[in-house]
């Protein structure tokens, strides 16, 4: 029979192993708890389109760089008597204040597209709020109205962004139809893409600086109208009241709000 003699050195090694094992169990338990908490946290989804039976949709433009096409786009919208929504980055607002005033003066929505066009989901709660508020302040200073619509740069968001915007009394708005004008498709391709995806309550994404957008815009408007749709600003397509968004980002009024509106 062999006996294990616990020398001082062996005893220290044994105690160290026990302590390391205990720490590992605590870390594993904490990590597992974090994973469970993350999995159980409901996912916040922005508004991609609106639940409605009416054949109505919205055209929106993101403006972050350049203003060469701004007046041309505004003139086309005027020609067709259409109001749209322009999501502006504060840096663009600061650089082209006359265009911001002109967009608002012609009756279009002026939305918030952040201050510096960052990846919002990578920012802290505090930094997200700085981006949101800085752009709001710049727009309000020029137009007299504070934006209520926000579009995340790159379409990137997380739960804290959606919640931050809700706390600020704003809507986080995406799109369900991307024209892909930023890839410079032909006007025919843009029209075909939009027509194929158009549904009641659609929100269409275009860009202020895309090469073929001015040529495509009249044809897009005519194609949408040919389908029997009315084009309005996003502020008019979003109903007031408490709402939820489903897994596709469809904005749905709560049952209470629906019954009240009915």
Tab-separated table of C-alpha atoms in Angstrom:
chain	number	residue	atom	x	y	z
A	1	UNK	CA	0.000	0.000	0.000
A	2	UNK	CA	1.295	3.414	-1.025
A	3	UNK	CA	0.721	6.554	0.947
A	4	UNK	CA	0.633	10.033	-0.579
A	5	UNK	CA	2.738	12.318	1.511
A	6	UNK	CA	1.464	15.897	1.331
A	7	UNK	CA	4.515	18.019	1.396
A	8	UNK	CA	4.129	21.775	1.747
A	9	UNK	CA	4.800	22.194	-1.992
A	10	UNK	CA	2.209	19.569	-2.985
A	11	UNK	CA	-0.342	21.089	-0.634
A	12	UNK	CA	0.118	24.531	-2.211
A	13	UNK	CA	-0.311	23.052	-5.713
A	14	UNK	CA	-3.475	21.226	-4.639
A	15	UNK	CA	-4.979	24.358	-3.097
A	16	UNK	CA	-4.142	26.371	-6.233
A	17	UNK	CA	-5.922	23.838	-8.433
A	18	UNK	CA	-9.006	23.969	-6.220
A	19	UNK	CA	-9.067	27.777	-6.345
A	20	UNK	CA	-8.621	27.848	-10.144
A	21	UNK	CA	-11.445	25.358	-10.531
A	22	UNK	CA	-13.733	27.445	-8.334
A	23	UNK	CA	-12.972	30.625	-10.291
A	24	UNK	CA	-13.601	28.822	-13.572
A	25	UNK	CA	-16.985	27.641	-12.320
A	26	UNK	CA	-17.939	31.186	-11.291
A	27	UNK	CA	-16.868	32.611	-14.670
A	28	UNK	CA	-18.706	29.875	-16.554
A	29	UNK	CA	-21.830	30.472	-14.487
A	30	UNK	CA	-21.646	34.225	-15.056
A	31	UNK	CA	-21.106	33.808	-18.803
A	32	UNK	CA	-23.989	31.374	-19.055
A	33	UNK	CA	-26.185	33.841	-17.198
A	34	UNK	CA	-25.246	36.607	-19.619
A	35	UNK	CA	-26.006	34.370	-22.599
A	36	UNK	CA	-29.407	33.423	-21.185
A	37	UNK	CA	-30.184	37.088	-20.454
A	38	UNK	CA	-29.196	38.087	-23.989
A	39	UNK	CA	-31.267	35.287	-25.514
A	40	UNK	CA	-34.283	36.188	-23.400
A	41	UNK	CA	-34.086	39.905	-24.219
A	42	UNK	CA	-36.692	40.703	-26.898
A	43	UNK	CA	-35.244	42.046	-30.113
A	44	UNK	CA	-36.188	45.619	-30.943
A	45	UNK	CA	-36.987	46.019	-34.651
A	46	UNK	CA	-37.263	49.388	-36.444
A	47	UNK	CA	-40.077	50.316	-38.826
A	48	UNK	CA	-39.441	48.918	-42.311
A	49	UNK	CA	-42.961	49.437	-43.649
A	50	UNK	CA	-46.456	50.072	-42.340
A	51	UNK	CA	-49.435	47.784	-41.909
A	52	UNK	CA	-52.185	49.314	-44.059
A	53	UNK	CA	-54.768	48.282	-46.629
A	54	UNK	CA	-54.452	51.574	-48.485
A	55	UNK	CA	-52.298	51.723	-51.604
A	56	UNK	CA	-49.954	54.305	-50.193
A	57	UNK	CA	-46.155	54.404	-50.001
A	58	UNK	CA	-43.285	56.769	-49.190
A	59	UNK	CA	-40.141	57.740	-51.097
A	60	UNK	CA	-37.134	58.706	-48.977
A	61	UNK	CA	-33.649	60.031	-49.694
A	62	UNK	CA	-30.516	59.698	-47.571
A	63	UNK	CA	-28.103	62.633	-47.830
A	64	UNK	CA	-24.600	62.302	-46.434
A	65	UNK	CA	-22.252	63.488	-49.190
A	66	UNK	CA	-22.576	66.045	-51.969
A	67	UNK	CA	-25.476	68.292	-52.940
A	68	UNK	CA	-25.182	68.527	-56.716
A	69	UNK	CA	-28.489	66.726	-57.292
A	70	UNK	CA	-30.543	68.267	-54.487
A	71	UNK	CA	-32.288	71.014	-56.440
A	72	UNK	CA	-32.861	68.696	-59.420
A	73	UNK	CA	-34.554	66.122	-57.200
A	74	UNK	CA	-36.644	68.796	-55.501
A	75	UNK	CA	-37.742	70.170	-58.873
A	76	UNK	CA	-38.801	66.704	-60.052
A	77	UNK	CA	-40.806	66.155	-56.867
A	78	UNK	CA	-42.438	69.571	-57.335
A	79	UNK	CA	-43.327	68.737	-60.925
A	80	UNK	CA	-45.218	65.639	-59.781
A	81	UNK	CA	-46.595	67.410	-56.693
A	82	UNK	CA	-45.031	64.872	-54.364
A	83	UNK	CA	-43.710	65.340	-50.858
A	84	UNK	CA	-40.911	63.094	-49.691
A	85	UNK	CA	-38.590	62.519	-46.735
A	86	UNK	CA	-34.914	63.493	-46.641
A	87	UNK	CA	-32.705	61.950	-43.959
A	88	UNK	CA	-29.773	64.299	-43.380
A	89	UNK	CA	-26.422	63.834	-41.655
A	90	UNK	CA	-25.409	66.783	-39.468
A	91	UNK	CA	-22.146	67.158	-41.375
A	92	UNK	CA	-24.238	67.602	-44.540
A	93	UNK	CA	-26.564	70.006	-42.750
A	94	UNK	CA	-23.610	72.137	-41.649
A	95	UNK	CA	-22.116	72.150	-45.144
A	96	UNK	CA	-25.320	72.852	-47.099
A	97	UNK	CA	-27.622	74.899	-44.842
A	98	UNK	CA	-29.406	76.541	-47.798
A	99	UNK	CA	-30.378	73.128	-49.150
A	100	UNK	CA	-31.734	72.109	-45.745
A	101	UNK	CA	-33.911	75.210	-45.642
A	102	UNK	CA	-35.044	74.581	-49.224
A	103	UNK	CA	-36.024	70.976	-48.499
A	104	UNK	CA	-38.115	72.104	-45.543
A	105	UNK	CA	-39.562	75.128	-47.395
A	106	UNK	CA	-40.829	72.886	-50.189
A	107	UNK	CA	-42.790	70.840	-47.655
A	108	UNK	CA	-40.688	67.708	-47.332
A	109	UNK	CA	-39.907	65.807	-44.130
A	110	UNK	CA	-36.453	66.494	-42.752
A	111	UNK	CA	-35.265	63.405	-40.915
A	112	UNK	CA	-32.195	62.652	-38.798
A	113	UNK	CA	-29.444	60.448	-40.271
A	114	UNK	CA	-26.993	60.943	-37.350
A	115	UNK	CA	-24.301	63.563	-36.836
A	116	UNK	CA	-21.245	61.839	-38.337
A	117	UNK	CA	-22.669	58.724	-40.098
A	118	UNK	CA	-21.117	56.169	-37.712
A	119	UNK	CA	-21.949	52.513	-37.106
A	120	UNK	CA	-24.522	53.244	-34.400
A	121	UNK	CA	-24.615	49.714	-32.971
A	122	UNK	CA	-20.939	50.031	-32.044
A	123	UNK	CA	-21.572	53.111	-29.901
A	124	UNK	CA	-22.488	53.377	-26.240
A	125	UNK	CA	-25.890	54.638	-25.176
A	126	UNK	CA	-24.381	58.042	-24.412
A	127	UNK	CA	-22.614	58.330	-27.770
A	128	UNK	CA	-25.744	57.271	-29.646
A	129	UNK	CA	-27.672	60.037	-27.918
A	130	UNK	CA	-24.971	62.567	-28.805
A	131	UNK	CA	-25.279	61.609	-32.483
A	132	UNK	CA	-29.071	61.856	-32.413
A	133	UNK	CA	-29.304	65.099	-30.478
A	134	UNK	CA	-26.541	66.921	-32.362
A	135	UNK	CA	-28.288	66.378	-35.707
A	136	UNK	CA	-31.693	67.283	-34.257
A	137	UNK	CA	-30.334	70.546	-32.906
A	138	UNK	CA	-28.675	71.467	-36.206
A	139	UNK	CA	-31.845	70.790	-38.209
A	140	UNK	CA	-34.107	72.593	-35.756
A	141	UNK	CA	-31.839	75.638	-35.797
A	142	UNK	CA	-32.229	75.935	-39.584
A	143	UNK	CA	-35.844	74.855	-40.064
A	144	UNK	CA	-37.549	75.601	-36.763
A	145	UNK	CA	-38.701	71.978	-36.469
A	146	UNK	CA	-37.054	69.099	-34.631
A	147	UNK	CA	-36.942	65.785	-36.556
A	148	UNK	CA	-39.053	62.902	-35.284
A	149	UNK	CA	-37.735	60.354	-37.805
A	150	UNK	CA	-34.308	58.711	-37.604
A	151	UNK	CA	-32.617	56.437	-40.116
A	152	UNK	CA	-29.534	54.540	-38.908
A	153	UNK	CA	-26.446	54.900	-41.133
A	154	UNK	CA	-25.766	51.683	-43.070
A	155	UNK	CA	-29.114	50.425	-41.749
A	156	UNK	CA	-27.294	49.183	-38.639
A	157	UNK	CA	-29.042	49.242	-35.262
A	158	UNK	CA	-29.303	47.478	-31.927
A	159	UNK	CA	-31.824	47.346	-29.102
A	160	UNK	CA	-30.380	50.319	-27.284
A	161	UNK	CA	-30.634	52.528	-30.383
A	162	UNK	CA	-34.308	51.736	-30.938
A	163	UNK	CA	-34.986	52.312	-27.235
A	164	UNK	CA	-32.990	55.556	-27.194
A	165	UNK	CA	-35.047	56.890	-30.083
A	166	UNK	CA	-38.281	55.870	-28.424
A	167	UNK	CA	-37.185	57.695	-25.258
A	168	UNK	CA	-36.436	60.767	-27.400
A	169	UNK	CA	-39.939	60.614	-28.875
A	170	UNK	CA	-38.638	59.527	-32.291
A	171	UNK	CA	-39.213	56.687	-34.741
A	172	UNK	CA	-36.409	54.446	-36.004
A	173	UNK	CA	-37.190	54.068	-39.721
A	174	UNK	CA	-35.596	51.716	-42.232
A	175	UNK	CA	-37.034	50.656	-45.610
A	176	UNK	CA	-38.522	47.570	-47.218
A	177	UNK	CA	-37.463	48.534	-50.764
A	178	UNK	CA	-33.851	49.407	-51.481
A	179	UNK	CA	-33.529	50.866	-54.987
A	180	UNK	CA	-29.812	49.997	-54.866
A	181	UNK	CA	-29.186	53.331	-56.588
A	182	UNK	CA	-25.896	53.512	-54.661
A	183	UNK	CA	-24.679	50.671	-56.910
A	184	UNK	CA	-25.519	52.777	-59.985
A	185	UNK	CA	-28.017	50.412	-61.653
A	186	UNK	CA	-29.794	51.638	-64.765
A	187	UNK	CA	-33.089	53.538	-64.354
A	188	UNK	CA	-34.888	50.530	-65.863
A	189	UNK	CA	-33.390	48.242	-63.225
A	190	UNK	CA	-34.369	50.616	-60.433
A	191	UNK	CA	-37.963	50.891	-61.652
A	192	UNK	CA	-38.291	47.134	-62.070
A	193	UNK	CA	-36.890	46.450	-58.604
A	194	UNK	CA	-39.231	48.904	-56.910
A	195	UNK	CA	-42.305	47.666	-58.803
A	196	UNK	CA	-41.572	44.045	-57.924
A	197	UNK	CA	-41.384	44.770	-54.177
A	198	UNK	CA	-44.087	47.415	-53.799
A	199	UNK	CA	-46.790	46.703	-51.203
A	200	UNK	CA	-49.199	48.965	-49.288
A	201	UNK	CA	-47.224	50.890	-46.672
A	202	UNK	CA	-43.860	50.531	-48.434
A	203	UNK	CA	-40.925	52.794	-47.646
A	204	UNK	CA	-38.510	53.204	-50.562
A	205	UNK	CA	-34.832	54.045	-50.157
A	206	UNK	CA	-33.058	56.374	-52.589
A	207	UNK	CA	-29.955	58.516	-52.183
A	208	UNK	CA	-29.363	62.192	-52.726
A	209	UNK	CA	-26.033	61.628	-54.478
A	210	UNK	CA	-26.545	58.465	-56.562
A	211	UNK	CA	-25.579	58.910	-60.210
A	212	UNK	CA	-28.742	57.664	-61.940
A	213	UNK	CA	-31.376	58.698	-59.386
A	214	UNK	CA	-32.396	62.003	-61.054
A	215	UNK	CA	-33.027	60.205	-64.348
A	216	UNK	CA	-34.837	57.325	-62.671
A	217	UNK	CA	-37.018	59.342	-60.274
A	218	UNK	CA	-39.704	60.484	-62.782
A	219	UNK	CA	-40.058	56.938	-64.065
A	220	UNK	CA	-40.234	55.558	-60.531
A	221	UNK	CA	-43.009	58.002	-59.651
A	222	UNK	CA	-44.958	57.210	-62.813
A	223	UNK	CA	-44.575	53.456	-62.299
A	224	UNK	CA	-45.801	53.681	-58.711
A	225	UNK	CA	-48.786	55.780	-59.717
A	226	UNK	CA	-49.582	53.370	-62.540
A	227	UNK	CA	-50.026	50.707	-59.840
A	228	UNK	CA	-52.656	52.903	-58.195
A	229	UNK	CA	-50.489	54.104	-55.311
A	230	UNK	CA	-50.353	57.508	-53.655
A	231	UNK	CA	-46.913	58.764	-52.586
A	232	UNK	CA	-46.681	60.619	-49.262
A	233	UNK	CA	-43.932	61.561	-46.764
A	234	UNK	CA	-43.029	58.994	-44.140
A	235	UNK	CA	-44.534	61.222	-41.443
A	236	UNK	CA	-47.922	60.753	-43.117
A	237	UNK	CA	-47.636	57.016	-43.653
A	238	UNK	CA	-46.848	56.290	-39.997
A	239	UNK	CA	-50.014	56.162	-37.883
A	240	UNK	CA	-50.067	57.741	-34.439
A	241	UNK	CA	-50.383	55.604	-31.334
A	242	UNK	CA	-48.789	52.621	-29.643
A	243	UNK	CA	-47.427	50.048	-32.035
A	244	UNK	CA	-45.331	46.951	-32.438
A	245	UNK	CA	-43.165	45.724	-35.293
A	246	UNK	CA	-43.219	42.126	-36.456
A	247	UNK	CA	-40.198	40.057	-37.526
A	248	UNK	CA	-40.246	41.759	-40.947
A	249	UNK	CA	-40.359	45.246	-39.458
A	250	UNK	CA	-44.010	45.860	-40.346
A	251	UNK	CA	-45.396	48.582	-38.090
A	252	UNK	CA	-48.679	47.415	-36.538
A	253	UNK	CA	-50.890	49.494	-34.261
A	254	UNK	CA	-51.878	47.787	-31.027
A	255	UNK	CA	-55.394	46.381	-30.838
A	256	UNK	CA	-56.474	49.193	-28.525
A	257	UNK	CA	-55.277	51.830	-30.977
A	258	UNK	CA	-56.894	50.005	-33.890
A	259	UNK	CA	-60.265	49.789	-32.161
A	260	UNK	CA	-60.032	53.466	-31.196
A	261	UNK	CA	-59.213	54.551	-34.749
A	262	UNK	CA	-62.012	52.371	-36.136
